Amino acid sequence: MTANVYRMILVSLFFSGVFVSVNAAAQVSGLRVNADDNVIKISASINSEYQFKQVYLCGLDTIGWRVAGETCSWLIENGTLYRYSGRSDEWSWTSQGAAVYTLSDSNLHAEFPVSMVAGFDSYSIVVQGHEGGPALDHERIRVLVQPPTIRLSGLVPLYAAPTGQRNDPLLVISRQAETVIISGNNSGSGGVCAVGSLYPQTVRAMRQNGATVAVYLHVEWGQRNMLDVLNDLEGYSCLSDIQNDTPVFIDQAPLTVESIGGLKAIKQRAIELGFGGTLIANPGTVFSERGEELVAVFSESLMEVYDVTVTFEGSFESYRDSFIPHPAWTAGYEYSRFAHLVHTASLPEAFEAADLAKRRGAGMFGATDLESLPVNTWGELPSYWRMLPDVLQSR
């Protein structure tokens, strides 16, 4: 058994410390990984004469480039971050921009965002150097993941008309969650901005309570007439005098490239109305059930339009038993780009779901004990509304 056979040594270690492996070859050596709640820091000694100095993040998907026995979906090469995309013989490394990377006197340092490993039990780091031909030398290390500290932000839909009373559910929930979604379809007075509507004064009070108020639009997965959608958005225009950072919550959000033009029109009109242009998309589907279908389309295109995406809305039972962590294409985005909404959850189940959300890469979260209803699952406050801040802080 020669040194060439054992150029790489696999080591299993815990996430919270510093990790060292030993390489029988001297061209790449001293691989160390140190991670905190924000970044994965990699350092190694690598022969400076190599044309390519590569750092791979592996083990997050079954699809990727095979290096040192690992399947790798992210790469930092000479200071640029790349993401693997494609299938079989149709594949590519797509540039994602500059990465944190330095090389000084053969000492290499690179960083990946820790959000890339959200929802996974372990990952591998491979450092490799080569001259443009077959790989000459590499070293790898496997790290067992412990979830980083994530502070969930509350995202609560509440599609109820304002009452004008002190115990108005909209006022109550605005003290418990960072973002509350309202729907003008329930105003019963001709619209949010109609004469005599209670919405403007209610939204002003909700803002004073510390909540950001998002407005609801439904687009029927891109099938609804866009002029009607934009007219609905116009119906919230009076709220721009109250808050200039009004997110637009798009229910039944489309997941096709053909819909991007309409979505950009919504974003642009929201900006023109003084809302800021933030789009929160709820496709109404469990992404893990359609992962293969969504990888090529959603990750490449719609993330450029959607600022936050609800990648799960369903019952607690489904969330606990069936939901699979986000596929690797989500790994390049911050936790704040993803939200999970869980219904039919008792208070203990809400605590459990919040803990799962942190492990599964969500930055925003909402829960209710109401069951899924054909008309309005989110039409009332959950019975445990006072406990929502504690649920969000669950660990």
Tab-separated table of C-alpha atoms in Angstrom:
chain	number	residue	atom	x	y	z
A	1	MET	CA	0.000	0.000	0.000
A	2	THR	CA	1.797	3.076	-1.238
A	3	ALA	CA	1.509	6.653	-0.141
A	4	ASN	CA	-0.238	7.369	-3.454
A	5	VAL	CA	-3.093	5.056	-2.467
A	6	TYR	CA	-3.539	6.858	0.831
A	7	ARG	CA	-3.142	10.462	-0.186
A	8	MET	CA	-6.377	11.315	1.608
A	9	ILE	CA	-7.441	10.376	5.104
A	10	LEU	CA	-11.061	10.619	6.263
A	11	VAL	CA	-11.666	12.003	9.744
A	12	SER	CA	-15.035	12.368	11.548
A	13	LEU	CA	-15.139	15.264	13.998
A	14	PHE	CA	-17.604	17.559	15.727
A	15	PHE	CA	-18.727	20.898	14.292
A	16	SER	CA	-17.845	23.069	17.256
A	17	GLY	CA	-14.075	22.624	17.282
A	18	VAL	CA	-10.991	22.744	15.070
A	19	PHE	CA	-10.390	19.759	12.830
A	20	VAL	CA	-7.078	18.444	11.573
A	21	SER	CA	-6.249	15.587	9.227
A	22	VAL	CA	-2.892	14.258	8.090
A	23	ASN	CA	-1.926	13.684	4.479
A	24	ALA	CA	0.724	11.230	3.406
A	25	ALA	CA	1.662	13.562	0.546
A	26	ALA	CA	3.244	16.937	1.145
A	27	GLN	CA	1.710	18.932	-1.707
A	28	VAL	CA	-1.553	19.570	0.175
A	29	SER	CA	-1.378	19.222	3.931
A	30	GLY	CA	-2.562	20.529	7.263
A	31	LEU	CA	-6.221	20.821	6.325
A	32	ARG	CA	-8.154	22.515	9.125
A	33	VAL	CA	-11.841	23.421	9.385
A	34	ASN	CA	-13.272	25.771	11.976
A	35	ALA	CA	-16.928	26.767	11.895
A	36	ASP	CA	-19.137	29.101	13.873
A	37	ASP	CA	-22.732	30.233	13.440
A	38	ASN	CA	-21.874	32.254	10.327
A	39	VAL	CA	-19.039	30.775	8.287
A	40	ILE	CA	-17.047	27.613	7.643
A	41	LYS	CA	-13.370	28.571	7.670
A	42	ILE	CA	-10.905	26.328	5.821
A	43	SER	CA	-7.136	26.533	5.918
A	44	ALA	CA	-4.444	24.320	4.402
A	45	SER	CA	-0.926	24.351	3.039
A	46	ILE	CA	-0.870	23.880	-0.741
A	47	ASN	CA	1.935	23.913	-3.288
A	48	SER	CA	1.921	27.436	-4.715
A	49	GLU	CA	3.067	26.126	-8.114
A	50	TYR	CA	-0.302	24.478	-8.746
A	51	GLN	CA	-2.251	26.278	-11.473
A	52	PHE	CA	-5.579	25.548	-9.765
A	53	LYS	CA	-6.177	25.601	-6.025
A	54	GLN	CA	-9.604	24.191	-5.279
A	55	VAL	CA	-11.720	23.894	-2.133
A	56	TYR	CA	-14.823	21.718	-2.468
A	57	LEU	CA	-17.889	21.515	-0.213
A	58	CYS	CA	-19.316	18.030	-0.573
A	59	GLY	CA	-21.913	15.608	0.738
A	60	LEU	CA	-24.966	17.900	0.459
A	61	ASP	CA	-26.556	16.199	-2.550
A	62	THR	CA	-26.362	13.069	-4.666
A	63	ILE	CA	-25.680	15.266	-7.685
A	64	GLY	CA	-22.280	16.856	-8.091
A	65	TRP	CA	-18.669	16.492	-9.168
A	66	ARG	CA	-16.865	13.433	-7.831
A	67	VAL	CA	-13.641	14.313	-6.034
A	68	ALA	CA	-11.729	12.038	-3.675
A	69	GLY	CA	-14.703	9.737	-3.370
A	70	GLU	CA	-17.049	12.608	-2.459
A	71	THR	CA	-19.926	14.181	-4.394
A	72	CYS	CA	-19.276	17.921	-4.368
A	73	SER	CA	-21.773	20.633	-5.265
A	74	TRP	CA	-19.841	23.789	-4.303
A	75	LEU	CA	-16.347	24.880	-5.274
A	76	ILE	CA	-14.028	27.770	-4.509
A	77	GLU	CA	-11.306	27.934	-7.152
A	78	ASN	CA	-8.684	30.673	-7.066
A	79	GLY	CA	-11.053	33.081	-5.344
A	80	THR	CA	-14.318	32.429	-7.221
A	81	LEU	CA	-17.339	30.543	-5.836
A	82	TYR	CA	-18.998	28.039	-8.183
A	83	ARG	CA	-22.139	25.920	-7.888
A	84	TYR	CA	-22.520	22.606	-9.711
A	85	SER	CA	-25.579	22.331	-11.928
A	86	GLY	CA	-26.799	19.933	-14.566
A	87	ARG	CA	-27.286	16.222	-15.063
A	88	SER	CA	-25.080	13.423	-16.422
A	89	ASP	CA	-23.208	14.739	-19.473
A	90	GLU	CA	-24.915	18.146	-19.362
A	91	TRP	CA	-23.304	19.831	-16.418
A	92	SER	CA	-21.372	22.956	-15.537
A	93	TRP	CA	-19.814	24.917	-12.698
A	94	THR	CA	-21.745	28.187	-12.551
A	95	SER	CA	-19.953	31.198	-11.112
A	96	GLN	CA	-21.645	32.733	-8.070
A	97	GLY	CA	-19.193	35.616	-7.720
A	98	ALA	CA	-16.162	36.261	-5.545
A	99	ALA	CA	-15.525	34.137	-2.457
A	100	VAL	CA	-13.585	34.805	0.713
A	101	TYR	CA	-10.199	33.433	-0.341
A	102	THR	CA	-6.549	34.226	0.280
A	103	LEU	CA	-3.293	32.508	-0.667
A	104	SER	CA	-0.063	33.685	0.899
A	105	ASP	CA	3.202	31.748	0.942
A	106	SER	CA	1.329	28.537	0.075
A	107	ASN	CA	-1.084	29.065	2.983
A	108	LEU	CA	-4.629	28.855	1.665
A	109	HIS	CA	-7.667	30.275	3.466
A	110	ALA	CA	-11.258	30.044	2.173
A	111	GLU	CA	-14.750	30.435	3.619
A	112	PHE	CA	-18.216	29.084	2.865
A	113	PRO	CA	-21.400	30.494	4.471
A	114	VAL	CA	-22.564	28.091	7.162
A	115	SER	CA	-26.076	28.358	5.686
A	116	MET	CA	-24.859	25.996	2.972
A	117	VAL	CA	-24.951	23.040	5.385
A	118	ALA	CA	-28.352	23.799	6.932
A	119	GLY	CA	-30.432	20.661	7.338
A	120	PHE	CA	-27.574	18.199	6.846
A	121	ASP	CA	-26.001	15.817	9.347
A	122	SER	CA	-22.488	16.117	7.945
A	123	TYR	CA	-20.428	17.484	5.097
A	124	SER	CA	-16.972	17.066	3.633
A	125	ILE	CA	-14.273	19.535	2.694
A	126	VAL	CA	-11.813	18.557	-0.030
A	127	VAL	CA	-8.752	20.685	-0.852
A	128	GLN	CA	-7.086	19.867	-4.152
A	129	GLY	CA	-4.336	21.243	-6.345
A	130	HIS	CA	-3.614	20.382	-9.965
A	131	GLU	CA	-1.969	21.676	-13.116
A	132	GLY	CA	-4.975	21.474	-15.426
A	133	GLY	CA	-4.767	17.721	-16.029
A	134	PRO	CA	-5.574	14.817	-13.711
A	135	ALA	CA	-5.630	15.703	-10.037
A	136	LEU	CA	-2.203	15.498	-8.465
A	137	ASP	CA	-2.966	15.852	-4.820
A	138	HIS	CA	-5.862	16.285	-2.445
A	139	GLU	CA	-6.860	16.037	1.168
A	140	ARG	CA	-10.328	15.767	2.654
A	141	ILE	CA	-12.053	15.950	5.984
A	142	ARG	CA	-15.608	15.127	7.098
A	143	VAL	CA	-17.377	17.234	9.699
A	144	LEU	CA	-20.448	16.256	11.680
A	145	VAL	CA	-22.828	19.180	11.796
A	146	GLN	CA	-24.459	20.633	14.840
A	147	PRO	CA	-27.044	23.285	13.907
A	148	PRO	CA	-25.907	26.898	14.173
A	149	THR	CA	-27.724	29.342	16.398
A	150	ILE	CA	-30.574	30.746	14.339
A	151	ARG	CA	-33.031	33.335	15.533
A	152	LEU	CA	-36.339	32.690	13.828
A	153	SER	CA	-38.366	35.667	12.680
A	154	GLY	CA	-42.125	35.353	13.049
A	155	LEU	CA	-44.163	35.274	9.822
A	156	VAL	CA	-47.880	35.033	10.598
A	157	PRO	CA	-50.694	35.230	8.044
A	158	LEU	CA	-53.882	36.596	9.600
A	159	TYR	CA	-56.604	37.092	7.032
A	160	ALA	CA	-59.166	38.761	9.292
A	161	ALA	CA	-60.840	42.128	8.937
A	162	PRO	CA	-59.881	44.772	11.519
A	163	THR	CA	-62.450	45.344	14.256
A	164	GLY	CA	-61.351	48.718	15.598
A	165	GLN	CA	-61.360	47.274	19.109
A	166	ARG	CA	-58.463	47.158	21.562
A	167	ASN	CA	-58.454	43.358	21.395
A	168	ASP	CA	-58.408	43.331	17.584
A	169	PRO	CA	-56.574	40.096	16.611
A	170	LEU	CA	-54.441	42.056	14.149
A	171	LEU	CA	-53.220	44.328	16.935
A	172	VAL	CA	-52.695	41.389	19.251
A	173	ILE	CA	-50.537	39.410	16.814
A	174	SER	CA	-48.538	42.503	15.838
A	175	ARG	CA	-47.023	42.434	19.324
A	176	GLN	CA	-45.906	38.816	18.924
A	177	ALA	CA	-44.519	38.459	15.377
A	178	GLU	CA	-42.125	40.503	13.270
A	179	THR	CA	-44.165	40.194	10.054
A	180	VAL	CA	-47.950	39.923	9.782
A	181	ILE	CA	-49.677	39.286	6.448
A	182	ILE	CA	-53.034	40.998	5.941
A	183	SER	CA	-55.589	40.470	3.196
A	184	GLY	CA	-57.799	43.270	1.934
A	185	ASN	CA	-60.208	40.709	0.502
A	186	ASN	CA	-61.777	40.507	3.960
A	187	SER	CA	-62.292	44.213	4.559
A	188	GLY	CA	-66.011	44.131	3.807
A	189	SER	CA	-65.952	47.874	3.135
A	190	GLY	CA	-64.967	48.059	-0.503
A	191	GLY	CA	-61.231	47.747	-0.026
A	192	VAL	CA	-58.314	48.517	2.259
A	193	CYS	CA	-58.153	52.153	1.197
A	194	ALA	CA	-61.885	52.828	0.852
A	195	VAL	CA	-63.449	55.726	2.729
A	196	GLY	CA	-64.161	54.601	6.270
A	197	SER	CA	-61.896	51.545	6.095
A	198	LEU	CA	-60.343	50.551	9.417
A	199	TYR	CA	-57.209	49.213	7.739
A	200	PRO	CA	-55.058	52.385	7.655
A	201	GLN	CA	-55.441	53.131	11.377
A	202	THR	CA	-55.000	49.445	12.219
A	203	VAL	CA	-51.825	49.133	10.165
A	204	ARG	CA	-50.476	52.302	11.779
A	205	ALA	CA	-51.081	50.772	15.223
A	206	MET	CA	-49.511	47.480	14.129
A	207	ARG	CA	-46.408	49.374	13.068
A	208	GLN	CA	-46.275	51.114	16.429
A	209	ASN	CA	-46.355	47.661	18.006
A	210	GLY	CA	-43.208	46.761	16.069
A	211	ALA	CA	-44.587	44.604	13.250
A	212	THR	CA	-43.968	44.881	9.537
A	213	VAL	CA	-47.258	44.486	7.678
A	214	ALA	CA	-47.197	42.502	4.430
A	215	VAL	CA	-50.046	42.683	1.926
A	216	TYR	CA	-51.647	39.661	0.280
A	217	LEU	CA	-51.967	38.944	-3.441
A	218	HIS	CA	-53.031	35.708	-5.088
A	219	VAL	CA	-51.924	34.963	-8.640
A	220	GLU	CA	-53.227	31.396	-9.166
A	221	TRP	CA	-49.754	30.097	-10.060
A	222	GLY	CA	-49.386	32.696	-12.811
A	223	GLN	CA	-52.739	31.985	-14.476
A	224	ARG	CA	-54.576	35.028	-13.136
A	225	ASN	CA	-54.828	38.119	-15.333
A	226	MET	CA	-51.889	40.352	-14.442
A	227	LEU	CA	-53.945	43.549	-14.754
A	228	ASP	CA	-56.286	42.209	-12.061
A	229	VAL	CA	-53.309	41.353	-9.850
A	230	LEU	CA	-51.823	44.829	-10.232
A	231	ASN	CA	-55.222	46.405	-9.529
A	232	ASP	CA	-55.359	44.435	-6.270
A	233	LEU	CA	-51.922	45.758	-5.399
A	234	GLU	CA	-53.093	49.309	-6.120
A	235	GLY	CA	-55.840	48.706	-3.564
A	236	TYR	CA	-53.225	48.820	-0.808
A	237	SER	CA	-51.656	52.084	-2.019
A	238	CYS	CA	-52.747	54.178	0.986
A	239	LEU	CA	-50.499	52.066	3.222
A	240	SER	CA	-47.375	53.570	1.641
A	241	ASP	CA	-47.941	56.673	3.774
A	242	ILE	CA	-47.682	54.479	6.876
A	243	GLN	CA	-44.740	52.211	6.027
A	244	ASN	CA	-42.300	52.314	3.126
A	245	ASP	CA	-41.121	48.719	3.513
A	246	THR	CA	-44.383	46.884	2.804
A	247	PRO	CA	-43.615	43.331	1.583
A	248	VAL	CA	-45.975	41.777	-0.943
A	249	PHE	CA	-47.015	38.217	-0.048
A	250	ILE	CA	-47.746	36.313	-3.275
A	251	ASP	CA	-49.973	33.313	-2.579
A	252	GLN	CA	-50.190	30.483	-5.106
A	253	ALA	CA	-46.890	31.811	-6.410
A	254	PRO	CA	-45.720	30.448	-9.767
A	255	LEU	CA	-42.630	28.298	-10.174
A	256	THR	CA	-42.042	28.649	-13.893
A	257	VAL	CA	-39.649	30.740	-15.919
A	258	GLU	CA	-42.572	31.952	-18.027
A	259	SER	CA	-43.958	33.771	-14.974
A	260	ILE	CA	-40.872	35.873	-14.301
A	261	GLY	CA	-42.029	38.794	-16.452
A	262	GLY	CA	-45.264	39.136	-14.493
A	263	LEU	CA	-43.466	38.823	-11.179
A	264	LYS	CA	-41.053	41.576	-12.147
A	265	ALA	CA	-44.056	43.735	-13.030
A	266	ILE	CA	-45.439	43.200	-9.518
A	267	LYS	CA	-42.096	44.065	-7.960
A	268	GLN	CA	-41.716	47.185	-10.089
A	269	ARG	CA	-45.232	48.403	-9.310
A	270	ALA	CA	-44.661	47.790	-5.601
A	271	ILE	CA	-41.558	49.979	-5.804
A	272	GLU	CA	-43.495	52.685	-7.634
A	273	LEU	CA	-46.151	52.614	-4.907
A	274	GLY	CA	-43.464	53.190	-2.282
A	275	PHE	CA	-43.621	49.663	-0.859
A	276	GLY	CA	-39.959	48.805	-1.375
A	277	GLY	CA	-40.378	45.846	-3.726
A	278	THR	CA	-39.876	42.905	-1.325
A	279	LEU	CA	-41.709	39.790	-2.557
A	280	ILE	CA	-42.585	36.865	-0.269
A	281	ALA	CA	-43.631	33.866	-2.359
A	282	ASN	CA	-45.841	31.010	-1.197
A	283	PRO	CA	-46.054	28.382	-3.957
A	284	GLY	CA	-48.311	26.256	-1.764
A	285	THR	CA	-46.195	23.183	-2.337
A	286	VAL	CA	-43.730	21.118	-0.351
A	287	PHE	CA	-40.445	21.661	-2.157
A	288	SER	CA	-38.903	18.382	-1.063
A	289	GLU	CA	-41.639	16.521	-2.941
A	290	ARG	CA	-40.747	18.304	-6.190
A	291	GLY	CA	-37.032	18.811	-5.705
A	292	GLU	CA	-35.839	17.331	-8.986
A	293	GLU	CA	-38.377	19.377	-10.912
A	294	LEU	CA	-37.491	22.642	-9.202
A	295	VAL	CA	-33.706	22.544	-9.159
A	296	ALA	CA	-33.129	23.667	-12.742
A	297	VAL	CA	-35.897	26.272	-12.825
A	298	PHE	CA	-36.402	27.734	-9.395
A	299	SER	CA	-32.868	27.991	-8.128
A	300	GLU	CA	-31.572	29.611	-11.290
A	301	SER	CA	-34.242	32.181	-11.990
A	302	LEU	CA	-36.949	32.809	-9.436
A	303	MET	CA	-34.613	33.438	-6.512
A	304	GLU	CA	-33.583	36.574	-8.379
A	305	VAL	CA	-37.188	37.799	-8.100
A	306	TYR	CA	-38.437	36.305	-4.832
A	307	ASP	CA	-36.847	37.758	-1.700
A	308	VAL	CA	-38.379	35.163	0.640
A	309	THR	CA	-39.866	31.807	-0.363
A	310	VAL	CA	-42.185	29.646	1.730
A	311	THR	CA	-40.734	26.220	1.017
A	312	PHE	CA	-43.173	24.447	3.325
A	313	GLU	CA	-46.816	25.042	4.182
A	314	GLY	CA	-48.670	22.107	5.670
A	315	SER	CA	-49.604	20.184	8.778
A	316	PHE	CA	-47.263	19.485	11.641
A	317	GLU	CA	-47.514	15.748	10.981
A	318	SER	CA	-46.340	16.240	7.408
A	319	TYR	CA	-43.611	18.632	8.513
A	320	ARG	CA	-42.287	16.229	11.124
A	321	ASP	CA	-42.507	13.008	9.137
A	322	SER	CA	-42.289	13.848	5.439
A	323	PHE	CA	-40.410	17.071	4.889
A	324	ILE	CA	-36.882	16.583	3.571
A	325	PRO	CA	-34.248	19.293	4.151
A	326	HIS	CA	-33.802	21.758	1.322
A	327	PRO	CA	-31.840	20.438	-1.642
A	328	ALA	CA	-28.300	21.638	-2.171
A	329	TRP	CA	-29.298	24.473	-4.506
A	330	THR	CA	-30.657	26.428	-1.532
A	331	ALA	CA	-27.318	26.330	0.247
A	332	GLY	CA	-25.942	29.530	-1.228
A	333	TYR	CA	-28.682	31.670	0.295
A	334	GLU	CA	-29.159	33.099	3.764
A	335	TYR	CA	-31.690	31.516	6.123
A	336	SER	CA	-33.774	34.683	5.876
A	337	ARG	CA	-34.630	33.769	2.262
A	338	PHE	CA	-36.778	30.798	3.350
A	339	ALA	CA	-39.896	30.418	5.505
A	340	HIS	CA	-41.943	27.509	6.854
A	341	LEU	CA	-45.637	27.719	7.808
A	342	VAL	CA	-47.053	24.887	9.920
A	343	HIS	CA	-50.723	24.394	10.744
A	344	THR	CA	-52.594	21.789	12.829
A	345	ALA	CA	-49.872	22.081	15.480
A	346	SER	CA	-50.540	22.012	19.214
A	347	LEU	CA	-48.345	24.178	21.415
A	348	PRO	CA	-45.818	21.376	22.132
A	349	GLU	CA	-45.801	20.557	18.421
A	350	ALA	CA	-45.239	24.222	17.565
A	351	PHE	CA	-42.136	24.213	19.777
A	352	GLU	CA	-40.906	21.053	18.043
A	353	ALA	CA	-41.642	22.497	14.600
A	354	ALA	CA	-39.689	25.692	15.387
A	355	ASP	CA	-36.683	23.618	16.413
A	356	LEU	CA	-36.957	21.623	13.177
A	357	ALA	CA	-37.212	24.850	11.163
A	358	LYS	CA	-33.847	25.989	12.486
A	359	ARG	CA	-32.286	22.671	11.550
A	360	ARG	CA	-33.844	22.788	8.117
A	361	GLY	CA	-32.587	26.181	7.036
A	362	ALA	CA	-35.602	28.451	7.537
A	363	GLY	CA	-35.187	31.969	8.853
A	364	MET	CA	-38.887	32.798	9.093
A	365	PHE	CA	-41.557	30.662	10.747
A	366	GLY	CA	-45.235	30.660	11.613
A	367	ALA	CA	-47.471	28.116	13.349
A	368	THR	CA	-51.128	27.688	14.289
A	369	ASP	CA	-53.295	25.014	15.861
A	370	LEU	CA	-56.027	25.671	13.297
A	371	GLU	CA	-56.542	22.855	10.835
A	372	SER	CA	-56.258	23.193	7.093
A	373	LEU	CA	-59.504	24.686	5.826
A	374	PRO	CA	-60.752	25.061	2.248
A	375	VAL	CA	-61.457	28.765	2.772
A	376	ASN	CA	-59.101	30.243	5.356
A	377	THR	CA	-56.605	28.246	7.415
A	378	TRP	CA	-55.123	31.498	8.741
A	379	GLY	CA	-58.344	33.325	9.555
A	380	GLU	CA	-57.998	33.339	13.330
A	381	LEU	CA	-55.309	33.633	15.983
A	382	PRO	CA	-53.751	30.403	17.230
A	383	SER	CA	-54.937	29.591	20.743
A	384	TYR	CA	-51.343	29.967	21.991
A	385	TRP	CA	-50.696	33.366	20.403
A	386	ARG	CA	-49.197	34.695	23.642
A	387	MET	CA	-46.522	32.002	23.448
A	388	LEU	CA	-45.371	32.697	19.893
A	389	PRO	CA	-42.248	34.631	20.952
A	390	ASP	CA	-41.250	31.676	23.137
A	391	VAL	CA	-41.923	29.284	20.263
A	392	LEU	CA	-39.667	31.321	17.977
A	393	GLN	CA	-36.873	31.255	20.544
A	394	SER	CA	-37.175	27.488	20.988
A	395	ARG	CA	-33.877	25.664	20.887
